[in-house]
């Protein structure tokens, strides 16, 4: 083990930091709108299955790789395999971290900016979604606004990572995560007590199977990766600061539980309010920034709830973006022996440069497209639909087929001794999932994302 490498101070610190990474824009911005567009409950049902049969096994595997090697993704693969091929798979994770940061900080910047919009009371002028849409466009067309809030959000991210694993990430998560839970529960209670809320609940509970297609299944699987921060080494990096005596099995279950329950609560809070105010649930990515401001104007106490909501969204995004930046920083600290503070300053700056074209995709370089997609869309597509599943595929192949289960079990057993003694079937089930289910299903997703399945089945 490296000398003086940082560690989490407590098990709960790790769980809060890792669930902070998982719970983010994916849960509160993406999940409700994808569910809204894909038939509500039916999508959610498929998504839950994906989380259970692929998300959980890969999450356990990623944390295990990190805890065993006490390294960043590149170092972890190199240490266990001694091969530059596998080290470069870790390198793809570091690259994916940058790419996700480049669009994530922009959406997070909108969210930060919308806290101030909410405070200014401007939402009161919106009685229709069109006026909210025009306002959103005016803001995102404004280069100073969009670049300014992207930079402000990035500076917050850098400040936390700069302070270190315990003093920055762990301490920040211990403050922000409970705040996030409290705000979300307040919003859910508000949503549920609005007249007409039952239509929103029904939308989330009554499946409409007519809307489900093969594409829905793939979308659910891709989203399972994104929401659990899998496939690029974020969980591996957080796992690398974990003590050997903490159980990976129980921690993973807790992280998955928190991530899933938060997405569902966010869905309840949002859809009850959307239905109670007579708005359209399938508005797409604009659900949060266009539909919700109109919803807030139509509810009692909307002023306070709108501020709370965008604060919640910003906190969720911040606890995720710190994990994205930490992957990059851990690589430079472990492998290149850089000082953490220097790495944060330099790579925070580099992140700003890569985020700039994402921010400008809404104004100055709106018309610069490649295959019909602008820079922002390409970054999102490349990371979420290609790099993360690709990373997840290789992580599961590595664990099941390269590392060897005899060694895997020795590591996994640390901290989970009683599970191995009393419920070995759980471990055996995990083995089957990581060995067969995960690689095969992820492979199918990748093929379909690349459009190859369409060609075959046409
Ligand atoms: N899990 C985060 C979300 O749901 O918003 C996004 C994310 C964070 C993806 C960190 C990947 C990652 F490494």
Coordinates of C-alpha atoms and ligand atoms in Angstrom, one line a residue:
X1 CA 0.0 0.0 0.0
X2 CA 1.1 3.5 -0.7
X3 CA 2.3 5.5 2.2
X4 CA -0.1 8.2 3.6
X5 CA -2.9 7.5 1.1
X6 CA -6.1 9.0 2.3
X7 CA -9.0 6.9 3.7
X8 CA -12.6 7.6 4.7
X9 CA -12.9 8.3 8.4
X10 CA -16.0 6.1 8.9
X11 CA -18.2 3.6 7.1
X12 CA -21.1 6.0 7.1
X13 CA -18.8 8.7 5.5
X14 CA -18.1 6.3 2.6
X15 CA -21.8 5.4 2.2
X16 CA -22.8 9.1 2.1
X17 CA -20.0 10.0 -0.3
X18 CA -20.7 7.1 -2.6
X19 CA -24.5 7.6 -2.5
X20 CA -23.7 11.3 -3.1
X21 CA -21.9 10.3 -6.3
X22 CA -24.8 8.1 -7.4
X23 CA -27.6 10.5 -6.5
X24 CA -27.3 13.4 -8.9
X25 CA -28.8 15.0 -12.0
X26 CA -29.4 11.5 -13.1
X27 CA -32.0 10.9 -10.3
X28 CA -33.7 14.3 -10.2
X29 CA -33.4 15.7 -13.7
X30 CA -33.0 12.6 -16.0
X31 CA -34.9 9.8 -14.3
X32 CA -38.3 11.6 -14.0
X33 CA -38.2 12.8 -17.6
X34 CA -37.2 9.5 -19.1
X35 CA -39.9 7.8 -17.0
X36 CA -42.3 10.4 -18.1
X37 CA -41.5 9.9 -21.8
X38 CA -41.6 6.1 -21.6
X39 CA -44.8 5.2 -19.9
X40 CA -44.1 5.8 -16.2
X41 CA -44.5 2.7 -14.1
X42 CA -43.6 0.2 -16.9
X43 CA -40.3 2.0 -17.4
X44 CA -39.6 2.1 -13.7
X45 CA -40.3 -1.6 -13.4
X46 CA -37.7 -2.5 -16.0
X47 CA -35.2 0.0 -14.6
X48 CA -35.5 -1.6 -11.2
X49 CA -34.8 -5.0 -12.7
X50 CA -31.7 -3.6 -14.4
X51 CA -30.5 -2.0 -11.2
X52 CA -30.9 -5.4 -9.4
X53 CA -29.4 -7.7 -11.9
X54 CA -26.6 -5.6 -13.4
X55 CA -26.2 -2.4 -11.3
X56 CA -25.7 -4.2 -8.0
X57 CA -23.2 -6.9 -9.2
X58 CA -21.1 -4.3 -11.1
X59 CA -21.2 -1.9 -8.2
X60 CA -19.9 -4.6 -5.8
X61 CA -17.2 -5.4 -8.4
X62 CA -16.0 -1.8 -8.8
X63 CA -15.8 -1.1 -5.1
X64 CA -13.9 -4.4 -4.7
X65 CA -11.3 -3.4 -7.3
X66 CA -10.8 -0.1 -5.6
X67 CA -10.6 -1.4 -2.1
X68 CA -8.3 -4.3 -3.0
X69 CA -5.7 -2.2 -4.9
X70 CA -6.1 1.1 -3.0
X71 CA -5.6 2.8 -6.4
X72 CA -7.2 5.0 -9.0
X73 CA -8.8 3.1 -12.0
X74 CA -5.6 3.0 -14.1
X75 CA -3.4 1.9 -11.1
X76 CA -6.0 -0.6 -10.0
X77 CA -6.1 -2.5 -13.3
X78 CA -2.3 -2.3 -13.7
X79 CA -1.7 -3.6 -10.2
X80 CA -3.9 -6.7 -10.7
X81 CA -3.1 -7.5 -14.3
X82 CA 0.3 -6.0 -15.0
X83 CA -1.0 -5.3 -18.5
X84 CA -1.0 -2.1 -20.3
X85 CA -4.2 -3.1 -22.1
X86 CA -6.1 -3.3 -18.8
X87 CA -4.4 -0.1 -17.6
X88 CA -5.8 1.7 -20.7
X89 CA -9.3 0.5 -19.8
X90 CA -8.8 2.3 -16.5
X91 CA -7.6 5.3 -18.6
X92 CA -10.8 5.3 -20.5
X93 CA -12.6 5.8 -17.2
X94 CA -10.4 8.9 -16.4
X95 CA -11.3 10.2 -19.9
X96 CA -15.0 9.5 -19.4
X97 CA -14.8 11.5 -16.2
X98 CA -13.6 14.6 -18.1
X99 CA -16.2 14.1 -20.8
X100 CA -19.1 13.7 -18.3
X101 CA -17.8 16.7 -16.3
X102 CA -17.9 18.8 -19.5
X103 CA -21.7 18.6 -19.9
X104 CA -22.6 17.8 -16.3
X105 CA -21.2 21.1 -15.0
X106 CA -23.2 23.0 -17.6
X107 CA -26.6 21.5 -16.5
X108 CA -25.5 21.9 -12.8
X109 CA -24.7 25.5 -13.7
X110 CA -28.3 26.1 -14.9
X111 CA -29.5 24.6 -11.7
X112 CA -27.4 26.9 -9.6
X113 CA -28.5 29.9 -11.8
X114 CA -32.2 28.8 -11.3
X115 CA -31.8 29.2 -7.5
X116 CA -31.3 32.9 -8.2
X117 CA -34.1 33.0 -10.7
X118 CA -36.4 31.4 -8.1
X119 CA -35.3 33.9 -5.5
X120 CA -36.0 36.8 -7.9
X121 CA -39.6 35.6 -8.2
X122 CA -39.5 35.7 -12.0
X123 CA -41.4 32.4 -12.2
X124 CA -44.6 34.3 -11.2
X125 CA -44.6 35.7 -14.8
X126 CA -45.0 32.2 -16.3
X127 CA -48.6 31.0 -16.7
X128 CA -47.8 28.8 -19.7
X129 CA -44.9 26.5 -20.5
X130 CA -44.2 28.7 -23.6
X131 CA -43.2 31.7 -21.4
X132 CA -41.0 29.5 -19.2
X133 CA -39.4 28.2 -22.4
X134 CA -38.7 31.6 -23.7
X135 CA -37.1 32.6 -20.4
X136 CA -34.9 29.5 -20.4
X137 CA -33.8 30.3 -24.0
X138 CA -33.0 33.8 -23.1
X139 CA -30.8 32.7 -20.2
X140 CA -28.9 30.0 -22.1
X141 CA -28.4 32.3 -25.0
X142 CA -26.6 34.7 -22.7
X143 CA -22.9 33.6 -22.8
X144 CA -22.1 35.4 -19.5
X145 CA -24.9 33.8 -17.6
X146 CA -24.2 30.2 -18.8
X147 CA -20.4 30.4 -18.7
X148 CA -20.5 32.2 -15.4
X149 CA -22.7 29.7 -13.6
X150 CA -20.8 26.8 -15.1
X151 CA -17.6 28.3 -13.7
X152 CA -19.2 29.0 -10.4
X153 CA -20.3 25.4 -10.1
X154 CA -16.9 24.1 -11.1
X155 CA -15.3 26.3 -8.5
X156 CA -17.5 24.8 -5.8
X157 CA -16.6 21.3 -7.0
X158 CA -12.9 22.2 -7.0
X159 CA -13.0 23.7 -3.5
X160 CA -14.4 20.4 -2.0
X161 CA -11.9 18.1 -3.8
X162 CA -9.1 20.5 -3.0
X163 CA -9.8 20.1 0.7
X164 CA -9.1 16.3 0.4
X165 CA -10.9 13.0 0.9
X166 CA -11.8 13.3 4.6
X167 CA -11.9 17.0 5.0
X168 CA -13.5 17.8 1.7
X169 CA -15.5 15.0 0.2
X170 CA -16.4 13.1 3.3
X171 CA -17.2 16.2 5.4
X172 CA -19.1 17.8 2.5
X173 CA -21.2 14.7 1.9
X174 CA -22.0 14.4 5.6
X175 CA -23.5 17.9 5.5
X176 CA -25.1 17.9 2.0
X177 CA -26.7 14.4 1.9
X178 CA -28.9 14.8 5.0
X179 CA -29.9 18.2 3.7
X180 CA -30.8 16.7 0.4
X181 CA -32.9 14.0 2.1
X182 CA -34.8 16.5 4.2
X183 CA -35.5 18.9 1.3
X184 CA -36.7 16.0 -0.9
X185 CA -39.0 14.7 1.8
X186 CA -40.5 18.1 2.3
X187 CA -41.1 18.4 -1.5
X188 CA -42.7 14.9 -1.6
X189 CA -45.1 15.7 1.2
X190 CA -46.0 18.9 -0.5
X191 CA -46.7 17.1 -3.8
X192 CA -48.7 14.3 -2.1
X193 CA -50.9 16.7 -0.3
X194 CA -51.9 18.7 -3.4
X195 CA -55.5 18.2 -4.7
X196 CA -55.2 15.9 -7.7
X197 CA -52.0 14.3 -6.6
X198 CA -53.4 10.8 -7.0
X199 CA -53.2 11.1 -10.7
X200 CA -49.4 11.6 -10.4
X201 CA -49.2 8.6 -8.1
X202 CA -51.2 6.5 -10.5
X203 CA -48.9 7.5 -13.3
X204 CA -46.0 6.1 -11.3
X205 CA -47.7 2.9 -10.2
X206 CA -49.9 1.8 -13.0
X207 CA -47.8 0.4 -15.8
X208 CA -48.7 1.1 -19.4
X209 CA -47.0 -1.7 -21.3
X210 CA -48.0 -0.4 -24.7
X211 CA -45.3 2.2 -24.5
X212 CA -42.5 -0.4 -23.8
X213 CA -40.3 -1.3 -26.7
X214 CA -36.8 -2.8 -27.0
X215 CA -35.5 0.7 -26.9
X216 CA -37.1 1.2 -23.4
X217 CA -35.2 -1.7 -22.0
X218 CA -31.9 -0.4 -23.4
X219 CA -32.6 3.1 -22.1
X220 CA -33.3 1.7 -18.6
X221 CA -30.1 -0.3 -18.6
X222 CA -28.0 2.7 -19.8
X223 CA -29.6 4.9 -17.1
X224 CA -28.8 2.3 -14.5
X225 CA -25.1 2.8 -15.2
X226 CA -25.3 6.5 -15.2
X227 CA -27.3 6.8 -12.1
X228 CA -25.0 4.5 -10.1
X229 CA -21.9 6.2 -11.4
X230 CA -20.7 2.9 -12.8
X231 CA -18.4 2.0 -15.6
X232 CA -15.8 4.8 -15.3
X233 CA -14.1 4.1 -12.0
X234 CA -15.8 6.7 -9.8
X235 CA -17.0 3.9 -7.4
X236 CA -13.6 2.2 -7.8
X237 CA -11.9 5.4 -6.7
X238 CA -14.2 5.9 -3.7
X239 CA -13.8 2.2 -2.9
X240 CA -10.0 2.7 -2.9
X241 CA -10.3 5.0 0.2
X242 CA -12.3 2.4 2.1
X243 CA -11.0 0.4 5.0
X244 CA -10.6 -3.3 4.5
X245 CA -12.7 -4.1 7.5
X246 CA -15.9 -2.4 6.0
X247 CA -18.3 -4.8 4.2
X248 CA -18.5 -4.2 0.5
X249 CA -21.7 -6.2 0.2
X250 CA -23.7 -4.3 2.8
X251 CA -22.3 -0.9 1.7
X252 CA -23.3 -1.6 -1.9
X253 CA -26.8 -2.6 -0.9
X254 CA -27.2 0.6 1.1
X255 CA -25.9 2.8 -1.8
X256 CA -28.3 1.1 -4.3
X257 CA -31.2 1.4 -1.9
X258 CA -30.5 5.2 -1.3
X259 CA -30.0 5.9 -5.0
X260 CA -33.2 4.1 -6.0
X261 CA -35.4 5.4 -3.3
X262 CA -34.3 9.0 -4.0
X263 CA -35.1 8.6 -7.7
X264 CA -38.5 7.3 -6.8
X265 CA -39.2 10.0 -4.2
X266 CA -38.1 12.6 -6.8
X267 CA -40.5 11.0 -9.2
X268 CA -43.4 11.2 -6.7
X269 CA -42.6 14.8 -5.7
X270 CA -42.4 16.0 -9.3
X271 CA -45.3 14.0 -10.9
X272 CA -47.8 14.7 -8.1
X273 CA -47.2 18.4 -8.6
X274 CA -47.2 18.2 -12.4
X275 CA -50.5 16.4 -12.5
X276 CA -52.1 18.4 -9.7
X277 CA -51.4 21.6 -11.7
X278 CA -52.6 20.1 -15.0
X279 CA -49.2 20.1 -16.7
X280 CA -47.8 17.6 -19.2
X281 CA -45.7 14.8 -17.7
X282 CA -43.8 13.9 -20.9
X283 CA -42.1 17.2 -21.6
X284 CA -38.6 15.6 -22.0
X285 CA -35.4 17.3 -20.7
X286 CA -37.3 20.5 -20.2
X287 CA -39.5 18.9 -17.4
X288 CA -37.3 20.5 -14.7
X289 CA -36.4 23.8 -16.2
X290 CA -39.6 24.6 -18.2
X291 CA -42.5 22.6 -16.7
X292 CA -41.6 22.9 -13.0
X293 CA -41.3 26.7 -12.9
X294 CA -44.9 26.8 -14.2
X295 CA -46.0 24.2 -11.7
X296 CA -44.5 26.4 -8.9
X297 CA -46.5 29.5 -9.9
X298 CA -49.7 27.4 -9.6
X299 CA -49.1 26.0 -6.1
X300 CA -49.4 27.6 -2.8
X301 CA -46.0 28.4 -1.3
X302 CA -44.5 27.9 -4.7
X303 CA -41.9 30.6 -4.1
X304 CA -40.3 28.7 -1.3
X305 CA -40.7 25.3 -2.9
X306 CA -39.0 26.6 -6.1
X307 CA -36.0 27.8 -4.2
X308 CA -35.8 24.5 -2.3
X309 CA -36.1 22.5 -5.4
X310 CA -33.2 24.1 -7.3
X311 CA -31.1 24.1 -4.1
X312 CA -31.8 20.3 -4.0
X313 CA -30.8 19.9 -7.6
X314 CA -27.6 21.8 -7.1
X315 CA -26.6 19.9 -4.0
X316 CA -27.3 16.6 -5.8
X317 CA -25.2 17.7 -8.7
X318 CA -22.3 18.8 -6.5
X319 CA -21.9 15.6 -4.6
X320 CA -21.7 13.8 -8.0
X321 CA -19.4 16.2 -9.7
X322 CA -16.9 15.9 -6.9
X323 CA -16.7 12.2 -7.5
X324 CA -16.1 12.8 -11.2
X325 CA -13.3 15.2 -10.6
X326 CA -11.8 12.9 -7.9
X327 CA -11.3 10.2 -10.4
X328 CA -9.1 12.5 -12.5
X329 CA -7.3 13.8 -9.4
X330 CA -6.7 10.4 -7.9
X331 CA -5.0 9.3 -11.1
X332 CA -2.6 12.2 -11.0
X333 CA -1.9 11.9 -7.3
X334 CA -1.4 8.1 -7.4
X335 CA 0.3 7.6 -10.7
X336 CA 2.1 10.9 -11.4
X337 CA 2.8 11.7 -7.7
X338 CA 1.3 15.1 -8.0
X339 CA 0.3 17.2 -5.1
X340 CA -3.5 17.0 -4.7
X341 CA -3.9 20.8 -4.6
X342 CA -1.8 21.4 -7.7
X343 CA -3.8 18.6 -9.5
X344 CA -7.1 20.2 -8.6
X345 CA -6.0 23.7 -9.8
X346 CA -4.7 22.4 -13.1
X347 CA -7.4 19.9 -13.9
X348 CA -10.2 22.2 -12.6
X349 CA -8.9 24.6 -15.2
X350 CA -8.8 21.9 -17.9
X351 CA -12.3 20.9 -17.0
X352 CA -13.4 24.5 -17.5
X353 CA -11.9 24.5 -21.0
X354 CA -13.7 21.3 -22.0
X355 CA -16.9 22.5 -20.5
X356 CA -16.7 25.7 -22.4
X357 CA -17.8 24.3 -25.7
X358 CA -20.7 22.5 -23.9
X359 CA -21.9 25.8 -22.5
X360 CA -21.5 27.5 -25.9
X361 CA -23.5 24.8 -27.6
X362 CA -26.6 26.7 -26.5
X363 CA -25.5 30.0 -28.1
X364 CA -22.3 30.8 -30.0
X365 CA -21.7 27.4 -31.5
X366 CA -25.2 26.2 -31.6
X367 CA -25.0 25.5 -35.3
X368 CA -21.7 23.7 -35.2
X369 CA -22.9 20.1 -35.4
X370 CA -21.5 16.7 -36.2
X371 CA -24.0 14.0 -37.4
X372 CA -26.7 16.5 -36.4
X373 CA -25.5 16.7 -32.7
X374 CA -23.8 19.6 -31.1
X375 CA -20.8 19.4 -28.8
X376 CA -23.0 19.1 -25.6
X377 CA -25.1 16.3 -27.1
X378 CA -22.0 14.5 -28.4
X379 CA -20.4 14.6 -24.9
X380 CA -23.5 13.3 -23.3
X381 CA -24.0 10.6 -25.9
X382 CA -20.4 9.4 -25.9
X383 CA -20.1 9.2 -22.2
X384 CA -23.5 7.8 -21.2
X385 CA -24.2 5.5 -24.1
X386 CA -20.8 4.3 -25.1
X387 CA -18.0 4.8 -22.5
X388 CA -19.9 3.8 -19.4
X389 CA -21.4 0.6 -20.7
X390 CA -18.1 -0.2 -22.3
X391 CA -16.3 0.4 -19.0
X392 CA -18.9 -1.8 -17.2
X393 CA -18.5 -4.6 -19.7
X394 CA -14.7 -4.7 -19.2
X395 CA -14.9 -4.4 -15.4
X396 CA -17.2 -7.4 -15.2
X397 CA -15.1 -9.4 -17.7
X398 CA -11.9 -8.5 -15.7
X399 CA -13.4 -9.6 -12.4
X400 CA -15.0 -12.8 -13.6
X401 CA -12.6 -14.0 -16.2
X402 CA -9.2 -12.5 -15.6
X403 CA -8.7 -11.9 -11.9
X404 CA -9.9 -15.4 -10.8
X405 CA -12.6 -16.1 -8.3
X406 CA -10.3 -17.7 -5.7
X407 CA -8.5 -14.3 -5.3
X408 CA -11.8 -12.3 -5.7
X409 CA -13.4 -14.2 -2.9
X410 CA -10.4 -13.7 -0.5
X411 CA -10.8 -9.9 -1.0
X412 CA -14.6 -9.8 -1.0
X413 CA -14.7 -11.8 2.3
X414 CA -12.9 -9.1 4.2
X415 CA -15.5 -7.3 6.3
X416 CA -18.2 -9.7 5.1
X417 CA -17.1 -12.9 7.0
X418 CA -20.5 -13.7 8.4
X419 CA -22.2 -13.5 5.0
X420 CA -19.6 -16.0 3.6
X421 CA -20.3 -18.3 6.6
X422 CA -24.1 -18.1 6.8
X423 CA -25.4 -17.1 3.4
X424 CA -22.8 -18.2 0.9
X425 CA -25.6 -18.5 -1.7
X426 CA -25.6 -14.7 -1.9
X427 CA -22.0 -14.7 -2.9
X428 CA -22.6 -17.5 -5.4
X429 CA -25.5 -15.6 -6.9
X430 CA -23.3 -12.5 -7.3
X431 CA -20.7 -14.7 -9.1
X432 CA -23.3 -15.9 -11.7
X433 CA -24.5 -12.3 -12.2
X434 CA -21.0 -10.8 -12.7
X435 CA -19.8 -13.7 -14.8
X436 CA -22.8 -14.1 -17.2
X437 CA -25.7 -11.7 -16.9
X438 CA -23.8 -8.5 -16.7
X439 CA -21.3 -9.0 -19.6
X440 CA -23.9 -10.5 -21.9
X441 CA -26.6 -7.9 -21.2
X442 CA -24.2 -5.0 -21.3
X443 CA -22.8 -6.3 -24.6
X444 CA -26.3 -6.3 -26.1
X445 CA -26.8 -2.7 -24.9
X446 CA -23.6 -1.6 -26.5
X447 CA -24.4 -3.2 -29.8
X448 CA -27.8 -1.6 -29.8
X449 CA -26.5 1.8 -28.8
X450 CA -24.1 1.6 -31.7
X451 CA -27.1 0.8 -33.9
X452 CA -25.7 -2.7 -34.8
X453 CA -28.8 -4.6 -33.5
X454 CA -31.1 -2.5 -35.6
X455 CA -29.1 -3.5 -38.7
X456 CA -29.2 -7.2 -37.7
X457 CA -32.9 -7.3 -36.9
X458 CA -34.1 -5.2 -39.8
Ligands
LIG1 N1 -24.6 9.2 -10.9 C1 -24.6 10.6 -11.3 C2 -26.1 11.0 -11.5 O1 -27.0 10.2 -11.4 O2 -26.3 12.2 -11.7 C3 -23.8 10.9 -12.5 C4 -22.4 10.3 -12.5 C5 -21.6 10.7 -11.5 C6 -22.0 9.4 -13.5 C7 -20.3 10.2 -11.4 C8 -20.8 8.9 -13.4 C9 -19.9 9.3 -12.4 F1 -18.7 8.8 -12.3

